[in-house]
PDB file of C-alpha atoms in Angstrom:
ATOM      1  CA  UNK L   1       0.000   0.000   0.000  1.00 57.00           C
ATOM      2  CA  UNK L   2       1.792   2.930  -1.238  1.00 70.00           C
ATOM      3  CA  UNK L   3      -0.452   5.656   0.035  1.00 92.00           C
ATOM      4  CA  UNK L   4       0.648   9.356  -1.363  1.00 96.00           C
ATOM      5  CA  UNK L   5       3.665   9.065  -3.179  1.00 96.00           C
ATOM      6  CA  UNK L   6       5.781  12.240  -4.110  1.00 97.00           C
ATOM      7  CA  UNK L   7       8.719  12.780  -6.001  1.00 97.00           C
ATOM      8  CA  UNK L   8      11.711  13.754  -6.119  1.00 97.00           C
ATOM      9  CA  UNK L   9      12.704  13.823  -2.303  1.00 96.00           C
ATOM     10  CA  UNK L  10      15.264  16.663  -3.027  1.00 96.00           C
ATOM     11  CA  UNK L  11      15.968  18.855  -5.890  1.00 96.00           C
ATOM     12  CA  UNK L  12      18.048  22.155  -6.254  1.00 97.00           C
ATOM     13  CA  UNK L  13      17.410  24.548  -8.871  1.00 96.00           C
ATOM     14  CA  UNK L  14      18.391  27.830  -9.723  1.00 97.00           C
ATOM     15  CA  UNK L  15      16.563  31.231  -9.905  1.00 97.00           C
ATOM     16  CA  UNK L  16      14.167  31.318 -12.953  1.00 97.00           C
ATOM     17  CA  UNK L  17      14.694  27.105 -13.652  1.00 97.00           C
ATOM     18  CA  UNK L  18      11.237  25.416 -14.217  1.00 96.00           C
ATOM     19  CA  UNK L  19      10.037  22.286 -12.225  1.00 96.00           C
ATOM     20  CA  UNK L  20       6.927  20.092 -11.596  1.00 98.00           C
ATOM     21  CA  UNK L  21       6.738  17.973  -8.094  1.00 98.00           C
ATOM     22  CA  UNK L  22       5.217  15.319  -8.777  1.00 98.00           C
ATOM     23  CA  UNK L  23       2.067  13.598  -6.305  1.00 98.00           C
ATOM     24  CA  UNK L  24       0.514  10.341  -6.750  1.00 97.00           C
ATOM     25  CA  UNK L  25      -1.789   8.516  -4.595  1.00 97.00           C
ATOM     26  CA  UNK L  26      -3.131   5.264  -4.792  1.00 95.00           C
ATOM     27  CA  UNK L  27      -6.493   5.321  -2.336  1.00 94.00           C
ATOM     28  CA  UNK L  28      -9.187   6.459  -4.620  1.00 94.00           C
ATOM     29  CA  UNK L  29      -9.152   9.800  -3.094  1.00 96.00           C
ATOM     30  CA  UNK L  30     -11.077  12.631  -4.535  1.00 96.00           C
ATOM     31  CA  UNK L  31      -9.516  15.187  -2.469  1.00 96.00           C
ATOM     32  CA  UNK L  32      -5.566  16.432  -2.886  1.00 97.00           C
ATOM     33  CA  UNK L  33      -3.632  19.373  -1.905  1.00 97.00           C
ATOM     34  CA  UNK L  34      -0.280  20.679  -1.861  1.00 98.00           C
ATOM     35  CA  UNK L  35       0.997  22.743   1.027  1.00 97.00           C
ATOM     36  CA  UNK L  36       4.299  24.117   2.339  1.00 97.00           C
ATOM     37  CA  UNK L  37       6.196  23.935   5.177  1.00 95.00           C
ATOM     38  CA  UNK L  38       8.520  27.001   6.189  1.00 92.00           C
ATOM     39  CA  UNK L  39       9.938  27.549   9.497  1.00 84.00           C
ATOM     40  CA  UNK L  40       7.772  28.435  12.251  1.00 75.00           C
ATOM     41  CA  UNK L  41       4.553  28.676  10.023  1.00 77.00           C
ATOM     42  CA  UNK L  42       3.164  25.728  10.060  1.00 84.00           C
ATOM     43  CA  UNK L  43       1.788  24.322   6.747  1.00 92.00           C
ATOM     44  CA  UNK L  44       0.304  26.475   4.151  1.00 93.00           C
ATOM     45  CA  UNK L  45      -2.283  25.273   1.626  1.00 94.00           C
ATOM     46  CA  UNK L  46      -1.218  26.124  -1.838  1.00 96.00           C
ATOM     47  CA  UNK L  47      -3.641  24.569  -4.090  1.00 97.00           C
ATOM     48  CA  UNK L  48      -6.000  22.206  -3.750  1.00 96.00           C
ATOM     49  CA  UNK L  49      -8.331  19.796  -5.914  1.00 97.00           C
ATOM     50  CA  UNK L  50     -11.944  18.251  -5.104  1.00 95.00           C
ATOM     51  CA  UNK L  51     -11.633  16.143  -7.877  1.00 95.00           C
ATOM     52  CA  UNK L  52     -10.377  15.403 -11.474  1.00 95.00           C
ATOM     53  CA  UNK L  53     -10.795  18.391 -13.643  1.00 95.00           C
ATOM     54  CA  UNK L  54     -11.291  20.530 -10.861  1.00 96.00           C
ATOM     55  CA  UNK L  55      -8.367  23.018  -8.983  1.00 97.00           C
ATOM     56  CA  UNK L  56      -8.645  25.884  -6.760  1.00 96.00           C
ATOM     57  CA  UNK L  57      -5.901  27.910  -4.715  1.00 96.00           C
ATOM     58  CA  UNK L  58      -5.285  27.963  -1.443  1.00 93.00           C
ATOM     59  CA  UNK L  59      -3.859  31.064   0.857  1.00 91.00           C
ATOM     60  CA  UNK L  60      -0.319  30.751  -1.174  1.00 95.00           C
ATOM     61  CA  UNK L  61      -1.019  29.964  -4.784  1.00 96.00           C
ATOM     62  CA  UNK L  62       1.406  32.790  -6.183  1.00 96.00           C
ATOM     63  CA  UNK L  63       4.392  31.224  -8.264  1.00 96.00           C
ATOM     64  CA  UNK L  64       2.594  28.148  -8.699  1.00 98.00           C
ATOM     65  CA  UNK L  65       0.576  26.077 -10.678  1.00 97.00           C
ATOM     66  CA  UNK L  66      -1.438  22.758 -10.719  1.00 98.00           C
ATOM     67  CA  UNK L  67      -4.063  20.376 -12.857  1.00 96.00           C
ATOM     68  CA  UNK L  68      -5.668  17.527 -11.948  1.00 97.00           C
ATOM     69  CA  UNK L  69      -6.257  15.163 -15.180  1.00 97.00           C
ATOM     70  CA  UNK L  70      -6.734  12.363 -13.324  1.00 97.00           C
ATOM     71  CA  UNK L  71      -7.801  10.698  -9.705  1.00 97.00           C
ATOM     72  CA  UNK L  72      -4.244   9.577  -9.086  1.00 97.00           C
ATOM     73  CA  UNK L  73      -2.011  12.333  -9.475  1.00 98.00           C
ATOM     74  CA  UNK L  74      -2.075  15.825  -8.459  1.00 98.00           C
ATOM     75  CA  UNK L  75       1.500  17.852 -10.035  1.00 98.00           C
ATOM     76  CA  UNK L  76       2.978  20.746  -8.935  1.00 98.00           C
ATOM     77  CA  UNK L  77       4.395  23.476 -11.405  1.00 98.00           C
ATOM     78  CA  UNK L  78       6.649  26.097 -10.485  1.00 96.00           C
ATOM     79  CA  UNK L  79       7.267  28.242 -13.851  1.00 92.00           C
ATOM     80  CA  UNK L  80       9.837  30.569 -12.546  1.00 96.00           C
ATOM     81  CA  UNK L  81      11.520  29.932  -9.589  1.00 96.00           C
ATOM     82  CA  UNK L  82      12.581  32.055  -6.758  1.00 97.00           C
ATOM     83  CA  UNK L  83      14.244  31.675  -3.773  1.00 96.00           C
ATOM     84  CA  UNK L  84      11.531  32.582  -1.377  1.00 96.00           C
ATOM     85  CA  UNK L  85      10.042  29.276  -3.428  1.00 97.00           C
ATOM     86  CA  UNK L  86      12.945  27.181  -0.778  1.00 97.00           C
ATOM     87  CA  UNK L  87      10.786  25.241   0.576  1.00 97.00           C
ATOM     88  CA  UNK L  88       9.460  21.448   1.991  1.00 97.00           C
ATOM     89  CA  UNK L  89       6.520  20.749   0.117  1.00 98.00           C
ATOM     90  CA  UNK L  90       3.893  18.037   0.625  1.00 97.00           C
ATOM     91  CA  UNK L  91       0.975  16.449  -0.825  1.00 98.00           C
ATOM     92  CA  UNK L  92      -2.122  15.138   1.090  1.00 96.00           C
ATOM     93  CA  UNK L  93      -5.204  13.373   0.273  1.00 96.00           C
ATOM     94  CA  UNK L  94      -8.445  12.462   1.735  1.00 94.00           C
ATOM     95  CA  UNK L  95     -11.714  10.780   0.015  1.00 93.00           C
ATOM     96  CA  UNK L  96     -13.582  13.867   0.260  1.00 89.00           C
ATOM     97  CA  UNK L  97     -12.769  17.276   1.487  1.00 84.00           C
ATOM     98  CA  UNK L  98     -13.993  16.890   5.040  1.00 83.00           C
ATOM     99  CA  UNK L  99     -12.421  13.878   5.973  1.00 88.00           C
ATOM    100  CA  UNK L 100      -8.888  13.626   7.444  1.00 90.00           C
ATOM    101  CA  UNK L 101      -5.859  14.087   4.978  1.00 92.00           C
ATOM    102  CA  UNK L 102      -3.045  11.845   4.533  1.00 93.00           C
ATOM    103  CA  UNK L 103       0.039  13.169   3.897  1.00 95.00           C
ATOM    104  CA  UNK L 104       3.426  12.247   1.360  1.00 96.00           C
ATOM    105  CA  UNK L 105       6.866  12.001   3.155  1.00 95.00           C
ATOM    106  CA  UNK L 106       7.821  15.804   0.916  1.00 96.00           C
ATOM    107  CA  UNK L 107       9.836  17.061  -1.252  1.00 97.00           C
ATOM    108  CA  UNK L 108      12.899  19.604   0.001  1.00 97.00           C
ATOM    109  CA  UNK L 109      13.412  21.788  -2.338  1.00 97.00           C
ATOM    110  CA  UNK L 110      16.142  24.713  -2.625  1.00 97.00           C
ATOM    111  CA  UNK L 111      16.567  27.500  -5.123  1.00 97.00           C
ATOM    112  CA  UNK L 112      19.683  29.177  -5.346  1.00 95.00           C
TER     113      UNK L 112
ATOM    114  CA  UNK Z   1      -7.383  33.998   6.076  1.00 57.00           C
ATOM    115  CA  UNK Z   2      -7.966  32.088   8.849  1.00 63.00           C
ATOM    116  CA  UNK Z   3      -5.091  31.366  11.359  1.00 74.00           C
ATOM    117  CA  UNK Z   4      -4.627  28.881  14.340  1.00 90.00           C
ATOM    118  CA  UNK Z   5      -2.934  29.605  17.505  1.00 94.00           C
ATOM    119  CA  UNK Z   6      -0.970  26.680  18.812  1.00 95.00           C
ATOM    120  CA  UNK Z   7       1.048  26.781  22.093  1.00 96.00           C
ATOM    121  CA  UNK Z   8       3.306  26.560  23.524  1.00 96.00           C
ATOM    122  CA  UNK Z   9       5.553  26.342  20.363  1.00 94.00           C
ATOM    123  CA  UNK Z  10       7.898  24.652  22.054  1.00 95.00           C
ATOM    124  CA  UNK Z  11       8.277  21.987  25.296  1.00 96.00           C
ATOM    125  CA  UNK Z  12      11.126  20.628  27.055  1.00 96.00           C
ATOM    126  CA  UNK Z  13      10.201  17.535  29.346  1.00 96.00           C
ATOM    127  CA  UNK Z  14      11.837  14.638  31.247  1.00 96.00           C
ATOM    128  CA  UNK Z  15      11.066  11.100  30.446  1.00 96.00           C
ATOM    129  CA  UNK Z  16       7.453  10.185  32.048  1.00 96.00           C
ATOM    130  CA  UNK Z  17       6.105  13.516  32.185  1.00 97.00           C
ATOM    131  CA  UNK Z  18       2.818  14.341  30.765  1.00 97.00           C
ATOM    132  CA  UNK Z  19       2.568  16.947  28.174  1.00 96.00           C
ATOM    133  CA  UNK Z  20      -0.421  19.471  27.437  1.00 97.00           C
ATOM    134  CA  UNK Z  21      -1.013  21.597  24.464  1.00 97.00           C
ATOM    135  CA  UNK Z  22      -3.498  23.552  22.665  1.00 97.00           C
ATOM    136  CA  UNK Z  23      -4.949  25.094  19.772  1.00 97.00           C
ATOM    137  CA  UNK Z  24      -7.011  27.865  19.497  1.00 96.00           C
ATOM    138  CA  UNK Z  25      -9.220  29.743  17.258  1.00 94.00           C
ATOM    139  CA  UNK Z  26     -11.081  33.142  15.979  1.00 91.00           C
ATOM    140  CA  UNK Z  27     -13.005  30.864  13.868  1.00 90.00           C
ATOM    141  CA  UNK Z  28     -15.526  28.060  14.120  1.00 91.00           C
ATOM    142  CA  UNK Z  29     -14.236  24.483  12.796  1.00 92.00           C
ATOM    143  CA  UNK Z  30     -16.659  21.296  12.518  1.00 90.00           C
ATOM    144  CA  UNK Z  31     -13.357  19.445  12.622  1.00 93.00           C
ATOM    145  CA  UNK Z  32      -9.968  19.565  14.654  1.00 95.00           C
ATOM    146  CA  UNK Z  33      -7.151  17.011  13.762  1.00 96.00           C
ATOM    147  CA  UNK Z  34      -3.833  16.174  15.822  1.00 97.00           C
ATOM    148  CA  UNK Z  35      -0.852  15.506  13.676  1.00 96.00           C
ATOM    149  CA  UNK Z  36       2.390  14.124  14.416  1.00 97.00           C
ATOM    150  CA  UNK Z  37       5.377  15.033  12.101  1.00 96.00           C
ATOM    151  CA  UNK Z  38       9.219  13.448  12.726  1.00 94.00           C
ATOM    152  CA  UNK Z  39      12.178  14.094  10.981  1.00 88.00           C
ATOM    153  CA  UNK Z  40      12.357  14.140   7.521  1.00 88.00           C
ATOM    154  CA  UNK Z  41       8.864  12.873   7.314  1.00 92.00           C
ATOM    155  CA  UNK Z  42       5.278  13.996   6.100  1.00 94.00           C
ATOM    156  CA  UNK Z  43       2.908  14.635   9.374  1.00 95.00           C
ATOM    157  CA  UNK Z  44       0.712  11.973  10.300  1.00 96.00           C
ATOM    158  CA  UNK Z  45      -2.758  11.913  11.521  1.00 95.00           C
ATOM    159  CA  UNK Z  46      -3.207  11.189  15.667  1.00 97.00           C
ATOM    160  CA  UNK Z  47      -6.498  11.699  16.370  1.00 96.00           C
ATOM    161  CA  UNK Z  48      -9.405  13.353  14.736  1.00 95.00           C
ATOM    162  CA  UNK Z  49     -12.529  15.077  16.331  1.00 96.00           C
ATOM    163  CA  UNK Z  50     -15.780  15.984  15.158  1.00 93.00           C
ATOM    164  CA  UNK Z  51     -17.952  16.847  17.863  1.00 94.00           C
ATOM    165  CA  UNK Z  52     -18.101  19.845  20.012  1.00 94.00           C
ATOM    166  CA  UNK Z  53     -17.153  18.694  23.317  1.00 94.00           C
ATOM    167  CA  UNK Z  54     -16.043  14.966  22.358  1.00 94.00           C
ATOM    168  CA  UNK Z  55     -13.196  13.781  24.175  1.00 96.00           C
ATOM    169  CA  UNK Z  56     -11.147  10.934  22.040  1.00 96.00           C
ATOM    170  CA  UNK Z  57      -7.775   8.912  23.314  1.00 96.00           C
ATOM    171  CA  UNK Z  58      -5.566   7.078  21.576  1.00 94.00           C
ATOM    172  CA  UNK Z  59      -3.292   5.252  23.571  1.00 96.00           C
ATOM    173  CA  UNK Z  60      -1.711   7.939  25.833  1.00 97.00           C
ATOM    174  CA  UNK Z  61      -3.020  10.261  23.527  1.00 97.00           C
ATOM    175  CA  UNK Z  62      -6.116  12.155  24.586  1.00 98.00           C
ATOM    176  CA  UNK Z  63      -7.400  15.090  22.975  1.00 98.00           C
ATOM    177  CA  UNK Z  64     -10.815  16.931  22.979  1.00 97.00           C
ATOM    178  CA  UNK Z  65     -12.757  19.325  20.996  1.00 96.00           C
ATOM    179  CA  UNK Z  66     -13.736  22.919  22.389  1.00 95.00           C
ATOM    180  CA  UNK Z  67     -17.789  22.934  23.400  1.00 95.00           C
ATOM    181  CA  UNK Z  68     -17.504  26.523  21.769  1.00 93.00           C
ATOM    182  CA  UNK Z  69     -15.725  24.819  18.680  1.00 93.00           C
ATOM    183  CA  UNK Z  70     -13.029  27.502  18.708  1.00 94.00           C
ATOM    184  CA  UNK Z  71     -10.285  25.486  20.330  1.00 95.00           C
ATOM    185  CA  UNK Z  72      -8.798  22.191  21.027  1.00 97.00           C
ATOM    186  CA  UNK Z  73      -6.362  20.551  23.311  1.00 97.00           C
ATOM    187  CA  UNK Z  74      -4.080  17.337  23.338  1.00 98.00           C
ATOM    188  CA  UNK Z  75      -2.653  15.483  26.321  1.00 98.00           C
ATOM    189  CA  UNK Z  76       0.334  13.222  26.328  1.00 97.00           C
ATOM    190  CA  UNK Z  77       0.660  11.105  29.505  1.00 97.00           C
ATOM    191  CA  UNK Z  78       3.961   9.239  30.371  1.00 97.00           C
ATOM    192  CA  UNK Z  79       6.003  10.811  27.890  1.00 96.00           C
ATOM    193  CA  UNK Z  80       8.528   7.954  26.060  1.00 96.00           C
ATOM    194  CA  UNK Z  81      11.309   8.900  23.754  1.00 94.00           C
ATOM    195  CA  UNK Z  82       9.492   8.436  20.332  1.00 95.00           C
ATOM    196  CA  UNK Z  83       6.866  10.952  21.743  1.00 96.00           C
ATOM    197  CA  UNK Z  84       9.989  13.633  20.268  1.00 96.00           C
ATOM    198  CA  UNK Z  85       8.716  14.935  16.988  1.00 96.00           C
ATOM    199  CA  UNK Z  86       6.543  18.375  15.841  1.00 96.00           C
ATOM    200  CA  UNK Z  87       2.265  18.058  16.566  1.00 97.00           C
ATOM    201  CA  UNK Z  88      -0.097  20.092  14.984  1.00 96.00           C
ATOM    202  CA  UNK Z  89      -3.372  21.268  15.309  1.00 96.00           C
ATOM    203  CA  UNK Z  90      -5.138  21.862  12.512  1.00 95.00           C
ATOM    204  CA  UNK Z  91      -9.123  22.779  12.219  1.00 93.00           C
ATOM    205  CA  UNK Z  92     -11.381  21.947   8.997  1.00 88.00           C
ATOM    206  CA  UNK Z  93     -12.547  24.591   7.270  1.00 79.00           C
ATOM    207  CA  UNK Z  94     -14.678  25.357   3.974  1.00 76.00           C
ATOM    208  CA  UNK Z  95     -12.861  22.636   1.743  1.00 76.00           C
ATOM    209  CA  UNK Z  96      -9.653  23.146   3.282  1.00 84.00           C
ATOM    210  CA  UNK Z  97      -7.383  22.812   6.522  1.00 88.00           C
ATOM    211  CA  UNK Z  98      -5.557  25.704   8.283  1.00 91.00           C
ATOM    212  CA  UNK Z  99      -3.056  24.503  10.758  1.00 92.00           C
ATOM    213  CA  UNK Z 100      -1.147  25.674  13.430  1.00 93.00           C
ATOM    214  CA  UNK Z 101       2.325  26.733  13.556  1.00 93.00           C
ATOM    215  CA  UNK Z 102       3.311  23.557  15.960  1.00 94.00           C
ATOM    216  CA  UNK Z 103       4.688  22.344  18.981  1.00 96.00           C
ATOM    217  CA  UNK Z 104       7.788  21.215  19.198  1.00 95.00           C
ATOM    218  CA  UNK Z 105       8.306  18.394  21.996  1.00 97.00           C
ATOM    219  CA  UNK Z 106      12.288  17.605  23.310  1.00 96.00           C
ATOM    220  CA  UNK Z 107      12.238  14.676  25.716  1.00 93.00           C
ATOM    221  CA  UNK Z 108      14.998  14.669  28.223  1.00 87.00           C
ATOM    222  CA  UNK Z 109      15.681  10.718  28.950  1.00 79.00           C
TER     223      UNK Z 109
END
């Protein structure tokens, strides 16, 4: 039982390099999300999707894009990265949007 | 947009003491959720509450939902060494959860 998958575990770019995280989960869940984790804040939602076909951002979407083509996977675009983009990031899913999430072991990612 | 306030953000404790944090809020939640994060790892889900004044354990793990559904608290009793790690709070909102900024638990063997 894999659960929520994400990949790569670390990556370093530089300023203005393109990347997509990628987020897989294998529970049938309708619900994914991508947050990130910065020191002292907690997790922030980024984006979030109730379902194939269907995105919507969260408190920090800025720098950052997402589609949802199907149930499994949920990627993460950055276009243009920045530094204040140095992140962990991770992926959670749930069956629907009110039940509890379940979360992906990250992604650390720095941007010189 | 909505914000949680967890404390205290960070605890210090000998072996086999019991630990007590909360979470509170300016808004209502029909949901509060304990996570657990270690090192290097993605948070993981403790308890989960969904009733205004329920009280849930797991294990030593007990945590209960505010009657006024603006706050929540989790116990730890008998602290062990694999109780060190980050919890967080985090309440459900409209299609979304907003967390807090976590505790941070040392244990002193």
């Amino acid at each position: 039982n894999a659960g929520v998958t994400q990949t790569p575990k670390f990556q370093v770019l530089k300023t203005g390099q393109s990347m997509t995280l990628q987020c897989a989960q294998d529970m049938n869940h309708e619900y994914m999300s991508w947050y990130r984790q910065d020191p002292g804040m907690g997790l922030r939602l980024i984006h979030y999707s109730v379902g194939a076909g269907i995105t919507d951002q969260g408190e920090v979407p800025n720098g950052y894009n997402v589609s949802r083509s199907t149930t499994e996977d949920f990627p993460l675009r950055l276009l243009s990265a920045a530094p204040s983009q140095t992140s962990v990031y991770f992926c959670a899913s749930s069956y629907t949007n009110n039940q509890p999430q379940h979360f992906g072991d990250g992604t650390r990612l720095s941007i010189l | 947009g909505q914000q949680l306030n967890q404390s205290p953000q960070s605890m210090f404790i000998q072996e086999g003491e019991d630990v007590s944090m909360n979470c509170t809020s300016s808004s209502i939640f029909n949901t509060w959720l304990w996570y657990k994060q270690d090192p290097g790892e993605g948070p993981v889900l403790l308890i989960a509450l969904y009733k205004a004044g329920e009280l849930t354990s797991n294990g030593r793990l007990t945590a209960q939902f505010g009657i006024t559904r603006k706050d929540s608290f989790l116990n730890i009793s008998a602290s062990i060494p694999s109780d060190v790690g980050i919890y967080f709070c985090a309440g459900q909102g409209a299609q979304k959860l907003v967390f807090g900024q976590g505790t941070r638990l040392t244990i002193n063997p």
